[in-house]
GROMACS .gro file of C-alpha atoms in nm:
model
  144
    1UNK     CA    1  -7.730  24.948  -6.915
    2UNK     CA    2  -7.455  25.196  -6.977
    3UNK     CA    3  -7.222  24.989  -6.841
    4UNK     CA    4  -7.273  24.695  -7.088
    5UNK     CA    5  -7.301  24.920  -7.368
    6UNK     CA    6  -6.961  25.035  -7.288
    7UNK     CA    7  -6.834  24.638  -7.245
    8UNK     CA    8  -6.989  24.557  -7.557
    9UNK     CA    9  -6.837  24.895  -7.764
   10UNK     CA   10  -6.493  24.735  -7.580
   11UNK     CA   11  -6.549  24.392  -7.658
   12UNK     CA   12  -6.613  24.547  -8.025
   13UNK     CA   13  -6.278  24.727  -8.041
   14UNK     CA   14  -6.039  24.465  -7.897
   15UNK     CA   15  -6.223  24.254  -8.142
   16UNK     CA   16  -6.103  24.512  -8.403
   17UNK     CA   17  -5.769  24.510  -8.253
   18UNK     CA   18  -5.695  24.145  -8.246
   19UNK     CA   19  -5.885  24.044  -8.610
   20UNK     CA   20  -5.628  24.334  -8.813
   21UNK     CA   21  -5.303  24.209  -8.552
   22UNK     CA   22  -5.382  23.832  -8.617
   23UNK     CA   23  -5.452  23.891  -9.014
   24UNK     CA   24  -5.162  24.124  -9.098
   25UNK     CA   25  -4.920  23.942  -8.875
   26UNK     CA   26  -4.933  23.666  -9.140
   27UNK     CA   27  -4.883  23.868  -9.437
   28UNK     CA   28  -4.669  24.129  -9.354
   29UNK     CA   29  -4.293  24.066  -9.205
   30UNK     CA   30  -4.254  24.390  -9.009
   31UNK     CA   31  -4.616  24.375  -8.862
   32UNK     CA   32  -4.593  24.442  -8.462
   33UNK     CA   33  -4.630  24.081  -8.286
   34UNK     CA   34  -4.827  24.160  -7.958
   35UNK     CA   35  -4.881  23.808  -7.940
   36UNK     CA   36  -4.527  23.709  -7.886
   37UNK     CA   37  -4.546  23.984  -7.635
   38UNK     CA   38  -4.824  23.876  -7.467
   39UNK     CA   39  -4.716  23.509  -7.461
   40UNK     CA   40  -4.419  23.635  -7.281
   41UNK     CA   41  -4.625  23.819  -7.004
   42UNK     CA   42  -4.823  23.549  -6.949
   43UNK     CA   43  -4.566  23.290  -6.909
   44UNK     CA   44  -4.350  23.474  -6.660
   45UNK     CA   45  -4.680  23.600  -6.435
   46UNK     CA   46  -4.737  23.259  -6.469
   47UNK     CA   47  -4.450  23.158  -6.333
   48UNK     CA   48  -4.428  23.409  -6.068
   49UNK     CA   49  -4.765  23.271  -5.907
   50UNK     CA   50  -4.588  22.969  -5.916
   51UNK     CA   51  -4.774  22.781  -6.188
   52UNK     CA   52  -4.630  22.637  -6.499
   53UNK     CA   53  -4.783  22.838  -6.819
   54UNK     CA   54  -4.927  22.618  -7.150
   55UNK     CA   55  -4.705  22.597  -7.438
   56UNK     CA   56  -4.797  22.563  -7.796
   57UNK     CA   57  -5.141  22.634  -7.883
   58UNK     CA   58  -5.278  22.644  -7.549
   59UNK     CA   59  -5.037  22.903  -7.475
   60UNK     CA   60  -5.124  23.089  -7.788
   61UNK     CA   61  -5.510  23.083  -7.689
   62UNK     CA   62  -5.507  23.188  -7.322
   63UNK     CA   63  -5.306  23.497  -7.437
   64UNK     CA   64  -5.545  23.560  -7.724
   65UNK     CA   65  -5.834  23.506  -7.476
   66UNK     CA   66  -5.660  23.743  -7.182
   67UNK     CA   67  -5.591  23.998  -7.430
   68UNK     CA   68  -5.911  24.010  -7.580
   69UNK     CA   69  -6.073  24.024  -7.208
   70UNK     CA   70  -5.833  24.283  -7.105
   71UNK     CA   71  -5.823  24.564  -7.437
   72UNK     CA   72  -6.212  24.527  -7.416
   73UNK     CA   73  -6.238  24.584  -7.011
   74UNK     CA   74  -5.972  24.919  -7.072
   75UNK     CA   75  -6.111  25.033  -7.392
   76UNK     CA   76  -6.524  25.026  -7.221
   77UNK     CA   77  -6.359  25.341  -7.041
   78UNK     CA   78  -6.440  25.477  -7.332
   79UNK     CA   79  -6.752  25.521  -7.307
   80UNK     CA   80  -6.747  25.726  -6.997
   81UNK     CA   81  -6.818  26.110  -6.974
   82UNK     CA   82  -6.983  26.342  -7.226
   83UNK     CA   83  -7.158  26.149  -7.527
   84UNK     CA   84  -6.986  26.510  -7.758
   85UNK     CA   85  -6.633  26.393  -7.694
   86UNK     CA   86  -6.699  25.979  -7.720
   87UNK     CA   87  -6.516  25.952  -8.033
   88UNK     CA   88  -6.208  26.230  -7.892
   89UNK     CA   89  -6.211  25.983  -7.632
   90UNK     CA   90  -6.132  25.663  -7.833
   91UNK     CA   91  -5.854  25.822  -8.032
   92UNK     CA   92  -5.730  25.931  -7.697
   93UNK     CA   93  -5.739  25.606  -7.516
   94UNK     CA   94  -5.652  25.378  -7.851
   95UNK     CA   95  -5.323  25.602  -7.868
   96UNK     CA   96  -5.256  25.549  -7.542
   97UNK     CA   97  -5.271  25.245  -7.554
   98UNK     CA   98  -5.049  25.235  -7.840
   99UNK     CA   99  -4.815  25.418  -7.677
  100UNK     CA  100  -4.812  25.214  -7.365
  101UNK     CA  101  -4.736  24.895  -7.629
  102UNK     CA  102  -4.429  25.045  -7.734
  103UNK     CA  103  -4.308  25.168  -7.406
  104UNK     CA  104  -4.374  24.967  -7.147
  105UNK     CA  105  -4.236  24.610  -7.194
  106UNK     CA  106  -3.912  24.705  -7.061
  107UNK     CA  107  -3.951  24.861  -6.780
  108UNK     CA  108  -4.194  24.574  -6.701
  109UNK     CA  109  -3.894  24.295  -6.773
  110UNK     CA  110  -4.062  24.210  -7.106
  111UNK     CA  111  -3.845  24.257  -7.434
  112UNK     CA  112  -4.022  24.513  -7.659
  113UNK     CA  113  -3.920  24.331  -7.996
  114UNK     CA  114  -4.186  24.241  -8.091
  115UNK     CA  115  -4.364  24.566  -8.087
  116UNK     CA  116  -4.031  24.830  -8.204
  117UNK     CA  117  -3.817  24.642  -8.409
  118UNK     CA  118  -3.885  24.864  -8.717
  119UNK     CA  119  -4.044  25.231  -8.735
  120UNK     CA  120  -4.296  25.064  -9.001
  121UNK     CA  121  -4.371  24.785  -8.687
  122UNK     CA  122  -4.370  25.105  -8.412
  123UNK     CA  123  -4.641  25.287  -8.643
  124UNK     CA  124  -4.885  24.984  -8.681
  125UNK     CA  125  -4.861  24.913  -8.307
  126UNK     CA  126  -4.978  25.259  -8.277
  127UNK     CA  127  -5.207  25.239  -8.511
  128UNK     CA  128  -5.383  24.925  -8.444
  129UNK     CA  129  -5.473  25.038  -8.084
  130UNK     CA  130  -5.575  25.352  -8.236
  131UNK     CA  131  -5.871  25.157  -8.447
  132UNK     CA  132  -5.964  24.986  -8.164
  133UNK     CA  133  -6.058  25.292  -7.944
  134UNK     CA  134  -6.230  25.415  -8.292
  135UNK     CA  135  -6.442  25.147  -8.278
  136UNK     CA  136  -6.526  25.144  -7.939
  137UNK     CA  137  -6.664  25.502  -7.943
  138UNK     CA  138  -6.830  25.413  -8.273
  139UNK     CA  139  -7.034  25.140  -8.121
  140UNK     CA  140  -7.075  25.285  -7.853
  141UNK     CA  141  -7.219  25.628  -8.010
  142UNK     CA  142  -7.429  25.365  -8.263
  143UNK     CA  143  -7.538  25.210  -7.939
  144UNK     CA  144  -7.674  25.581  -7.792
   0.00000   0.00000   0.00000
């Protein structure tokens, strides 16, 4: 039970995560594009395993569906450990993972464009995995 309360508070925040990246990315120029990012991953693992990637829209929906499956599996973590520090715990882990955003790419052979190209594009990177461990620990205390 606890651990699908945890899934479900993840599920909740990546859903948080993706609906504010896929909405502002549309109406705001120097909003962080984790999709082009994630595209990018994709299509190279891809490649490494020896399998061509999608393009277009099918590309654009297996990323969107990994990323969703993936943010929601890491941010169920949450939920694990003393119910007094759940919400401690989501800032912790959404900034984290916010962090990780902006660093990582390049050591990982990924260009981190997308994600840094303006200090107004570094903040909302931070900030959008930051509402999506708030979330999580929200509906995951709500779920308690």
């Amino acid at each position: 039970m606890k651990t699908l309360r945890n899934l479900v508070g993840g599920l909740a925040g990546a859903a948080a995560l993706n609906i504010v990246h896929e909405t502002v990315r549309h109406l705001v120029n120097t909003a962080p594009r984790v999709d082009l990012l994630g595209k990018e991953a994709l299509s190279k693992g891809l490649r490494k395993a020896g399998v061509n990637p999608p393009s277009g829209t099918k590309l654009y929906l297996a990323t969107l569906a990994a990323d969703v499956v993936s943010n929601a599996v890491y941010y169920s973590i949450v939920g694990y450990g003393k119910k007094r520090h759940l919400l401690t715990r989501g800032a912790a882990y959404g900034l984290a993972a916010g962090v990780g955003a902006l660093t990582l790419p390049k050591p990982m052979g990924l260009s981190d464009a997308p994600v840094t190209r303006t200090n107004t594009t570094k903040a909302l990177t931070v900030a959008w995995y930051l509402l999506g461990g708030l979330v999580t620990a929200a509906v995951i205390k709500k779920a308690l």
